[in-house]
Amino acid sequence: MQKQERLVIKQLGGKQNIRENLPKYAGILSRDYMGYALIQLAMNLYTFQERREENSNPDPFLSEVLDQIQKWTGYYVLDKRYGNREEERKQLHSVRNRIIAKMRVLTSYTDALELYEYILNRLEYSYDIVDEDMVVDPEAYSKQIFQYLFQDADKMVINSKIQMAVSQLPVRITKNRFYDILNESLKIYTGSECSSVDDFVETIRSCSGLYRPEGFETEYPELFETLRDFEELDYGSLSQADWQRYSDKLSETACYIEEIVSDYLMLEEIVNALYAVMTACVYVQEETKEMGYAGKILECVLEAMADQTPVSELAEDCFFALEGAPEALTGQLMQEEGLLFDIWSGEQDALKELELAEEYADLNLISKLLSTSIFIDLKPDALVPELADSRYIDQARDRLVDEFSRSFAAHDKRVNRARMAMVLGQVPVFFNSQQEIAEYLTYALEHCNNNSELKAVAAIMDEMMEE
């Protein structure tokens, strides 16, 4: 970053020469966003093309999106054709939403199947496939877990460990106590933004396997059939052979989902970077050398995609020339974009007067697209966010309790306890003291249904504590 650019940022941070510096700041940020987005687009599209050469995925949606990416990258990076920018950005926005919708479906299947992994794991020691000589003393083992939980000084690490432990220990709380924990967790959000409450509720519904997004039954019919198989099993009378078969099926399904998710994660990163390029391009006055190298890489990749040939070695030379550039741009953007939201939310009158409101709205959009939250909501930030009062919290709690109540009534206790366990691993730590934690650990272990469940839980906890 040049000295003059640092001065612009310093003055804006100190509320000096605001009207003079607002257009300068926008120019600096647009240039660096464009450079960073182009490099990310080049790196990810290159990697994705290499993966496709090695492992072709027949997913027609994947091919459809890649065709669109290929076309728009050619328009905006190689040809500099910006004529239909608004319409094409809307189309890309729609593509992005379709990827997110598919990811929601896949994530909901992952969450739902985790319930049955939880159940199957606790049946393992019921069969003659593990060490029968294993002996677990509940009181001694609870002390071992307690020591593991508190061996770190970092409170956040301790809380994370407690959440993980509670999610794996046998759930031995009443439904009413479970609802109390939900209520206590939600009350923490009183006075925060309503969107934060909504996000927490969505997390609870997702992790518990209750969330069924649009397309759940139709997008991946093979996954829907698999889930129905697990839902209809009688786990109380599952033979060893069936246990093994369904455990293998669960592993195979997890691998299948992981493969699709990996593709969609990278595809979303590519779409985000391209979206940022299409947004920033009209504001950039001159091309930097980094943009030029990224453009050359993309030219090589697009040629390989069109001809179905390996990517030219020229791309590797350009990557070598870009060595260190992504890190340098990341450092610059960390210094630059800290002011963006304050300017966007606090200088609306000046932005409108200088006819910069649209450009700053676009910069705010790009900051989201290039963030580490790949699936971030792109809706404009509310300048005056709505805050959650006690009534809003109570309504959210009542909806959750009603949904869990209906689910508990429709399923057996194994599924219900698995659902509770998933939630207890996500809510804030609900214990009031270390003594209360110690007592909970001992009680949970002492009240295992039988010795085989105790052994299974100990094996799961051992694995967790060894990581």
Coordinates of C-alpha atoms in Angstrom, one line a residue:
M1 CA 0.0 0.0 0.0
Q2 CA 1.4 3.4 -1.0
K3 CA 1.9 6.2 1.4
Q4 CA -0.9 8.3 -0.1
E5 CA -3.3 5.4 0.3
R6 CA -2.4 4.9 3.9
L7 CA -3.1 8.6 4.5
V8 CA -6.5 8.3 2.9
I9 CA -7.4 5.5 5.2
K10 CA -6.0 7.3 8.3
Q11 CA -7.9 10.4 7.6
L12 CA -11.2 8.6 7.0
G13 CA -10.6 6.7 10.2
G14 CA -10.2 10.1 12.0
K15 CA -13.3 11.6 10.2
Q16 CA -11.0 14.0 8.3
N17 CA -11.6 15.2 4.7
I18 CA -14.4 12.8 4.3
R19 CA -15.9 14.0 1.0
E20 CA -12.5 14.2 -0.6
N21 CA -11.4 10.8 0.6
L22 CA -14.6 8.7 0.0
P23 CA -14.0 8.3 -3.8
K24 CA -10.3 7.7 -3.2
Y25 CA -11.0 5.0 -0.7
A26 CA -13.6 3.3 -3.0
G27 CA -11.0 3.3 -5.8
I28 CA -8.4 1.6 -3.5
L29 CA -10.8 -1.0 -2.2
S30 CA -12.2 -1.8 -5.7
R31 CA -8.8 -2.3 -7.1
D32 CA -7.6 -4.6 -4.3
Y33 CA -10.9 -6.5 -4.2
M34 CA -10.7 -7.0 -8.0
G35 CA -7.1 -8.3 -7.8
Y36 CA -7.8 -10.7 -4.9
A37 CA -11.0 -12.0 -6.5
L38 CA -9.2 -12.6 -9.8
I39 CA -6.5 -14.6 -8.1
Q40 CA -9.0 -16.6 -6.1
L41 CA -11.0 -17.3 -9.3
A42 CA -7.9 -18.4 -11.2
M43 CA -6.6 -20.7 -8.4
N44 CA -10.0 -22.3 -7.7
L45 CA -11.0 -22.8 -11.3
Y46 CA -7.6 -24.2 -12.2
T47 CA -7.8 -26.7 -9.2
F48 CA -11.4 -27.6 -10.1
Q49 CA -10.5 -28.3 -13.7
E50 CA -7.6 -30.5 -12.6
R51 CA -9.9 -32.5 -10.3
R52 CA -12.4 -33.0 -13.1
E53 CA -9.7 -34.4 -15.3
E54 CA -8.9 -37.0 -12.7
N55 CA -12.4 -37.7 -11.4
S56 CA -15.3 -36.9 -13.6
N57 CA -18.6 -36.2 -11.8
P58 CA -21.6 -36.9 -14.0
D59 CA -23.7 -34.4 -12.0
P60 CA -25.6 -32.4 -14.7
F61 CA -26.0 -29.4 -12.4
L62 CA -22.3 -29.2 -12.0
S63 CA -21.7 -29.2 -15.8
E64 CA -24.5 -26.6 -16.2
V65 CA -22.9 -24.2 -13.7
L66 CA -19.4 -24.7 -15.1
D67 CA -20.7 -23.8 -18.6
Q68 CA -22.1 -20.5 -17.1
I69 CA -18.8 -19.8 -15.3
Q70 CA -16.8 -20.5 -18.4
K71 CA -19.0 -18.1 -20.4
W72 CA -19.0 -15.2 -17.9
T73 CA -15.3 -15.5 -17.1
G74 CA -14.6 -15.1 -20.8
Y75 CA -16.9 -12.1 -21.0
Y76 CA -15.6 -10.3 -17.9
V77 CA -12.0 -11.3 -17.7
L78 CA -10.8 -11.9 -21.2
D79 CA -13.1 -9.8 -23.4
K80 CA -14.0 -7.0 -20.8
R81 CA -17.6 -7.2 -21.9
Y82 CA -19.7 -5.5 -19.3
G83 CA -22.7 -4.5 -21.3
N84 CA -25.2 -6.9 -19.6
R85 CA -23.6 -6.7 -16.2
E86 CA -26.8 -6.2 -14.1
E87 CA -28.7 -9.0 -15.8
E88 CA -25.8 -11.4 -15.7
R89 CA -25.2 -10.7 -12.1
K90 CA -28.8 -11.6 -11.3
Q91 CA -28.3 -14.8 -13.2
L92 CA -25.1 -15.6 -11.3
H93 CA -26.9 -14.7 -8.0
S94 CA -29.6 -17.3 -8.9
V95 CA -26.9 -19.9 -9.6
R96 CA -25.4 -19.2 -6.2
N97 CA -28.7 -19.6 -4.5
R98 CA -29.2 -23.0 -6.3
I99 CA -25.9 -24.2 -5.0
I100 CA -26.8 -23.1 -1.5
A101 CA -30.2 -24.8 -1.7
K102 CA -28.5 -28.1 -2.7
M103 CA -26.0 -27.7 0.1
R104 CA -28.8 -27.2 2.6
V105 CA -30.4 -30.5 1.4
L106 CA -27.1 -32.3 1.7
T107 CA -26.3 -30.9 5.1
S108 CA -29.8 -31.8 6.4
Y109 CA -29.1 -35.4 5.3
T110 CA -25.8 -35.4 7.1
D111 CA -27.4 -34.1 10.3
A112 CA -30.3 -36.6 10.0
L113 CA -28.0 -39.6 9.4
E114 CA -25.8 -38.6 12.4
L115 CA -28.7 -39.5 14.7
Y116 CA -28.5 -43.1 13.4
E117 CA -24.7 -43.1 13.6
Y118 CA -25.1 -42.1 17.3
I119 CA -27.5 -45.1 17.8
L120 CA -25.4 -47.7 16.0
N121 CA -22.2 -46.6 17.8
R122 CA -23.9 -47.4 21.1
L123 CA -24.9 -50.8 20.0
E124 CA -21.4 -51.9 18.9
Y125 CA -20.5 -53.5 22.2
S126 CA -23.7 -55.6 22.2
Y127 CA -22.0 -58.0 19.7
D128 CA -19.1 -60.3 19.8
I129 CA -16.9 -58.1 17.6
V130 CA -15.0 -56.2 20.3
D131 CA -12.9 -56.9 23.4
E132 CA -15.2 -58.5 25.9
D133 CA -12.6 -58.1 28.7
M134 CA -13.0 -54.3 28.7
V135 CA -14.1 -53.1 32.2
V136 CA -15.3 -49.6 32.9
D137 CA -15.7 -48.2 36.4
P138 CA -18.3 -45.3 36.0
E139 CA -17.0 -43.2 38.9
A140 CA -13.3 -43.5 38.0
Y141 CA -14.0 -42.9 34.4
S142 CA -16.1 -39.8 35.1
K143 CA -13.1 -38.4 37.0
Q144 CA -10.9 -39.1 34.0
I145 CA -13.3 -37.2 31.7
F146 CA -13.5 -34.4 34.2
Q147 CA -9.7 -34.0 34.2
Y148 CA -9.6 -34.0 30.4
L149 CA -12.3 -31.2 30.3
F150 CA -10.3 -28.9 32.7
Q151 CA -6.7 -29.6 31.7
D152 CA -6.7 -26.4 29.6
A153 CA -6.7 -22.8 30.9
D154 CA -8.6 -21.4 27.9
K155 CA -12.2 -21.0 28.9
M156 CA -13.4 -21.3 25.2
V157 CA -11.5 -24.6 24.9
I158 CA -13.0 -25.9 28.1
N159 CA -16.5 -25.0 27.0
S160 CA -16.0 -26.6 23.6
K161 CA -14.8 -29.9 25.3
I162 CA -17.8 -29.8 27.6
Q163 CA -20.2 -29.5 24.7
M164 CA -18.5 -32.4 22.9
A165 CA -18.6 -34.6 26.0
V166 CA -22.2 -33.9 26.7
S167 CA -23.1 -34.7 23.1
Q168 CA -21.5 -38.2 23.4
L169 CA -22.5 -39.1 26.9
P170 CA -25.8 -41.0 27.4
V171 CA -28.7 -38.4 27.6
R172 CA -30.5 -38.9 30.9
I173 CA -32.5 -35.7 31.2
T174 CA -36.3 -35.3 31.0
K175 CA -38.0 -33.6 28.1
N176 CA -38.9 -30.7 30.4
R177 CA -35.3 -30.2 31.4
F178 CA -34.4 -30.3 27.7
Y179 CA -36.9 -27.6 27.0
D180 CA -35.6 -25.5 29.9
I181 CA -32.1 -25.7 28.4
L182 CA -33.4 -24.5 25.1
N183 CA -35.2 -21.6 26.9
E184 CA -32.0 -20.7 28.8
S185 CA -30.0 -20.8 25.7
L186 CA -32.4 -18.5 23.8
K187 CA -32.6 -16.0 26.6
I188 CA -28.9 -15.3 26.1
Y189 CA -29.8 -13.6 22.8
T190 CA -32.3 -11.1 24.4
G191 CA -31.3 -7.7 23.1
S192 CA -29.2 -9.0 20.2
E193 CA -30.2 -8.8 16.6
C194 CA -33.2 -10.9 15.6
S195 CA -31.1 -12.4 12.8
S196 CA -28.8 -13.9 15.5
V197 CA -31.8 -15.6 17.2
D198 CA -33.0 -16.9 13.9
D199 CA -29.5 -18.3 13.1
F200 CA -29.4 -20.1 16.5
V201 CA -32.8 -21.6 16.0
E202 CA -31.8 -22.8 12.5
T203 CA -28.6 -24.4 14.0
I204 CA -30.7 -26.2 16.6
R205 CA -33.2 -27.5 14.0
S206 CA -30.4 -28.5 11.7
C207 CA -28.2 -30.4 14.2
S208 CA -31.1 -32.2 15.6
G209 CA -32.1 -33.5 12.2
L210 CA -35.5 -31.8 12.2
Y211 CA -34.7 -29.4 9.3
R212 CA -36.3 -30.5 6.0
P213 CA -35.5 -27.9 3.4
E214 CA -37.3 -27.6 0.1
G215 CA -36.2 -30.4 -2.3
F216 CA -35.3 -32.7 0.6
E217 CA -37.3 -35.6 -0.8
T218 CA -36.6 -34.9 -4.5
E219 CA -33.1 -33.6 -5.0
Y220 CA -31.3 -36.8 -4.0
P221 CA -33.9 -39.6 -4.1
E222 CA -31.2 -42.3 -3.2
L223 CA -30.4 -40.4 0.0
F224 CA -34.1 -40.1 0.9
E225 CA -34.5 -43.9 0.5
T226 CA -31.5 -44.5 2.6
L227 CA -32.7 -42.3 5.4
R228 CA -36.1 -44.0 5.3
D229 CA -34.4 -47.4 5.7
F230 CA -32.7 -46.1 8.9
E231 CA -35.9 -44.5 10.2
E232 CA -37.8 -47.8 9.9
L233 CA -35.2 -50.0 11.6
D234 CA -36.0 -51.7 14.9
Y235 CA -32.8 -51.0 16.8
G236 CA -33.9 -53.0 19.8
S237 CA -33.7 -56.2 17.9
L238 CA -30.9 -55.5 15.4
S239 CA -28.8 -58.6 14.7
Q240 CA -25.0 -58.4 14.5
A241 CA -25.1 -59.0 10.7
D242 CA -27.7 -56.2 10.2
W243 CA -25.7 -53.9 12.5
Q244 CA -22.6 -54.4 10.3
R245 CA -24.6 -54.0 7.1
Y246 CA -26.2 -50.7 8.2
S247 CA -22.9 -49.4 9.7
D248 CA -21.2 -50.0 6.3
K249 CA -24.1 -48.4 4.5
L250 CA -23.9 -45.4 6.7
S251 CA -20.1 -45.0 6.0
E252 CA -20.7 -45.4 2.2
T253 CA -23.5 -42.8 2.3
A254 CA -21.3 -40.4 4.3
C255 CA -18.5 -40.8 1.7
Y256 CA -21.0 -40.2 -1.1
I257 CA -22.3 -37.0 0.5
E258 CA -18.7 -35.8 1.2
E259 CA -17.7 -36.2 -2.4
I260 CA -20.7 -34.1 -3.7
V261 CA -20.2 -31.5 -0.9
S262 CA -16.5 -31.1 -1.8
D263 CA -17.4 -30.3 -5.3
Y264 CA -20.1 -27.8 -4.3
L265 CA -17.9 -26.1 -1.8
M266 CA -15.3 -25.3 -4.4
L267 CA -18.0 -24.4 -6.9
E268 CA -19.4 -21.9 -4.5
E269 CA -16.0 -20.4 -3.9
I270 CA -15.6 -20.0 -7.7
V271 CA -19.0 -18.4 -8.1
N272 CA -18.3 -16.0 -5.2
A273 CA -15.0 -14.9 -6.8
L274 CA -16.6 -14.5 -10.2
Y275 CA -19.5 -12.6 -8.7
A276 CA -17.0 -10.3 -7.0
V277 CA -15.1 -9.8 -10.3
M278 CA -18.4 -9.0 -12.1
T279 CA -19.2 -6.5 -9.4
A280 CA -15.8 -4.7 -9.1
C281 CA -14.8 -4.6 -12.7
V282 CA -16.7 -1.3 -13.6
Y283 CA -15.0 0.6 -10.8
V284 CA -11.3 -0.4 -11.5
Q285 CA -9.4 2.2 -13.4
E286 CA -6.2 0.3 -14.3
E287 CA -5.1 -3.3 -14.3
T288 CA -2.3 -4.3 -11.9
K289 CA 0.3 -6.9 -12.9
E290 CA -1.3 -9.4 -10.5
M291 CA -4.6 -9.0 -12.4
G292 CA -2.7 -9.7 -15.7
Y293 CA -1.2 -12.9 -14.4
A294 CA -4.5 -14.1 -13.0
G295 CA -6.1 -13.3 -16.4
K296 CA -3.5 -15.4 -18.2
I297 CA -4.2 -18.4 -15.9
L298 CA -7.9 -18.1 -16.6
E299 CA -7.3 -17.9 -20.3
C300 CA -5.4 -21.2 -20.1
V301 CA -8.0 -22.8 -17.9
L302 CA -10.9 -21.7 -20.2
E303 CA -9.0 -23.1 -23.2
A304 CA -8.5 -26.4 -21.5
M305 CA -12.2 -26.6 -20.5
A306 CA -13.3 -25.8 -24.0
D307 CA -10.9 -28.3 -25.7
Q308 CA -11.0 -30.9 -22.9
T309 CA -7.2 -30.9 -22.8
P310 CA -4.7 -30.4 -20.0
V311 CA -4.1 -26.9 -18.8
S312 CA -1.2 -25.2 -20.5
E313 CA 2.1 -25.0 -18.6
L314 CA 1.9 -21.2 -19.0
A315 CA -0.6 -21.3 -16.1
E316 CA 2.1 -22.7 -13.8
D317 CA 4.5 -20.0 -14.8
C318 CA 1.9 -17.4 -14.0
F319 CA 1.3 -19.0 -10.6
F320 CA 5.0 -18.8 -9.9
A321 CA 4.9 -15.1 -10.8
L322 CA 2.0 -14.6 -8.3
E323 CA 3.8 -16.3 -5.4
G324 CA 3.1 -14.2 -2.3
A325 CA 0.5 -12.0 -4.0
P326 CA -2.6 -13.5 -2.3
E327 CA -1.0 -13.1 1.2
A328 CA 0.0 -9.5 0.4
L329 CA -3.4 -8.6 -0.8
T330 CA -5.0 -10.3 2.2
G331 CA -2.9 -8.1 4.5
Q332 CA -3.8 -4.9 2.6
L333 CA -7.5 -5.7 2.6
M334 CA -7.4 -6.3 6.4
Q335 CA -6.1 -2.8 6.8
E336 CA -8.5 -1.3 4.2
E337 CA -11.9 -2.8 4.7
G338 CA -12.1 -2.2 8.5
L339 CA -13.7 1.2 7.7
L340 CA -16.1 -0.1 5.1
F341 CA -19.2 -0.9 7.1
D342 CA -18.8 2.3 9.3
I343 CA -18.7 4.4 6.2
W344 CA -21.6 2.5 4.6
S345 CA -23.8 2.8 7.7
G346 CA -22.7 6.2 8.9
E347 CA -22.1 8.3 5.8
Q348 CA -25.2 7.7 3.7
D349 CA -25.9 11.4 3.1
A350 CA -22.4 12.0 1.9
L351 CA -22.4 8.9 -0.3
K352 CA -25.7 10.0 -1.9
E353 CA -24.5 13.5 -2.4
L354 CA -21.3 12.3 -4.1
E355 CA -23.2 9.6 -6.1
L356 CA -21.2 6.9 -4.5
A357 CA -24.0 5.0 -2.7
E358 CA -24.2 2.3 -5.4
E359 CA -20.5 1.8 -5.5
Y360 CA -20.3 1.4 -1.7
A361 CA -23.2 -1.0 -1.7
D362 CA -21.3 -3.0 -4.2
L363 CA -18.1 -2.9 -2.1
N364 CA -20.2 -4.1 0.9
L365 CA -21.4 -7.0 -1.3
I366 CA -17.9 -7.9 -2.4
S367 CA -16.7 -7.9 1.2
K368 CA -19.2 -10.7 1.9
L369 CA -18.4 -12.6 -1.3
L370 CA -14.7 -12.7 -0.4
S371 CA -15.2 -13.5 3.3
T372 CA -14.4 -16.9 4.8
S373 CA -18.2 -17.5 5.1
I374 CA -18.7 -19.1 1.7
F375 CA -22.5 -19.4 2.0
I376 CA -23.0 -16.0 3.6
D377 CA -26.4 -14.3 3.1
L378 CA -26.0 -11.4 0.6
K379 CA -29.0 -9.4 1.7
P380 CA -28.1 -5.8 2.4
D381 CA -27.2 -5.1 6.1
A382 CA -29.9 -3.3 8.0
L383 CA -28.6 0.2 8.9
V384 CA -30.7 -0.1 12.1
P385 CA -31.0 -3.8 13.0
E386 CA -34.1 -5.1 14.6
L387 CA -33.4 -6.3 18.2
A388 CA -34.9 -9.3 19.8
D389 CA -37.1 -8.6 22.9
S390 CA -38.4 -11.1 25.3
R391 CA -41.5 -11.6 23.2
Y392 CA -39.5 -12.5 20.1
I393 CA -37.4 -14.9 22.2
D394 CA -40.5 -16.6 23.7
Q395 CA -42.1 -17.0 20.2
A396 CA -38.9 -18.7 18.9
R397 CA -38.8 -21.0 22.0
D398 CA -42.5 -22.0 21.6
R399 CA -41.9 -22.9 17.9
L400 CA -38.9 -25.0 18.8
V401 CA -40.6 -26.7 21.7
D402 CA -43.7 -27.5 19.6
E403 CA -41.5 -29.0 16.8
F404 CA -39.5 -31.1 19.2
S405 CA -42.7 -32.3 21.1
R406 CA -44.2 -33.5 17.8
S407 CA -40.9 -35.3 16.9
F408 CA -40.6 -36.9 20.3
A409 CA -44.1 -38.2 20.1
A410 CA -43.5 -39.8 16.7
H411 CA -40.2 -41.6 17.5
D412 CA -38.8 -44.0 20.0
K413 CA -36.5 -43.1 22.9
R414 CA -33.3 -44.0 21.1
V415 CA -33.9 -41.5 18.3
N416 CA -35.2 -38.9 20.8
R417 CA -32.1 -39.2 23.0
A418 CA -29.9 -39.0 19.9
R419 CA -31.7 -35.8 18.9
M420 CA -31.3 -34.3 22.3
A421 CA -27.6 -35.3 22.4
M422 CA -27.0 -33.4 19.1
V423 CA -28.6 -30.3 20.5
L424 CA -26.7 -30.4 23.8
G425 CA -23.5 -30.4 21.8
Q426 CA -24.5 -27.1 20.3
V427 CA -26.2 -25.0 23.0
P428 CA -24.1 -22.9 25.4
V429 CA -22.8 -24.8 28.4
F430 CA -25.7 -25.0 30.8
F431 CA -23.9 -26.1 34.0
N432 CA -23.5 -23.6 36.9
S433 CA -20.4 -25.0 38.5
Q434 CA -17.6 -27.6 38.1
Q435 CA -19.3 -29.7 40.8
E436 CA -22.5 -29.8 38.8
I437 CA -20.4 -31.0 35.8
A438 CA -18.7 -33.7 37.8
E439 CA -22.1 -34.9 39.1
Y440 CA -23.6 -35.0 35.6
L441 CA -20.7 -37.1 34.2
T442 CA -21.0 -39.6 37.0
Y443 CA -24.8 -39.8 36.8
A444 CA -24.7 -40.2 32.9
L445 CA -22.2 -43.1 33.1
E446 CA -23.9 -44.8 36.1
H447 CA -27.2 -44.8 34.3
C448 CA -26.2 -46.4 31.1
N449 CA -28.8 -49.0 30.0
N450 CA -26.4 -51.9 30.3
N451 CA -22.7 -52.7 30.4
S452 CA -22.4 -52.8 26.6
E453 CA -23.6 -49.2 26.3
L454 CA -21.1 -48.1 29.0
K455 CA -18.3 -49.8 27.1
A456 CA -19.4 -48.2 23.8
V457 CA -19.6 -44.7 25.4
A458 CA -16.1 -45.2 27.0
A459 CA -14.7 -46.2 23.6
I460 CA -16.2 -43.1 22.0
M461 CA -15.0 -40.8 24.7
D462 CA -11.5 -42.4 24.6
E463 CA -11.3 -41.6 20.9
M464 CA -12.4 -38.0 21.5
M465 CA -9.9 -37.5 24.4
E466 CA -7.0 -38.8 22.2
E467 CA -7.6 -36.2 19.5

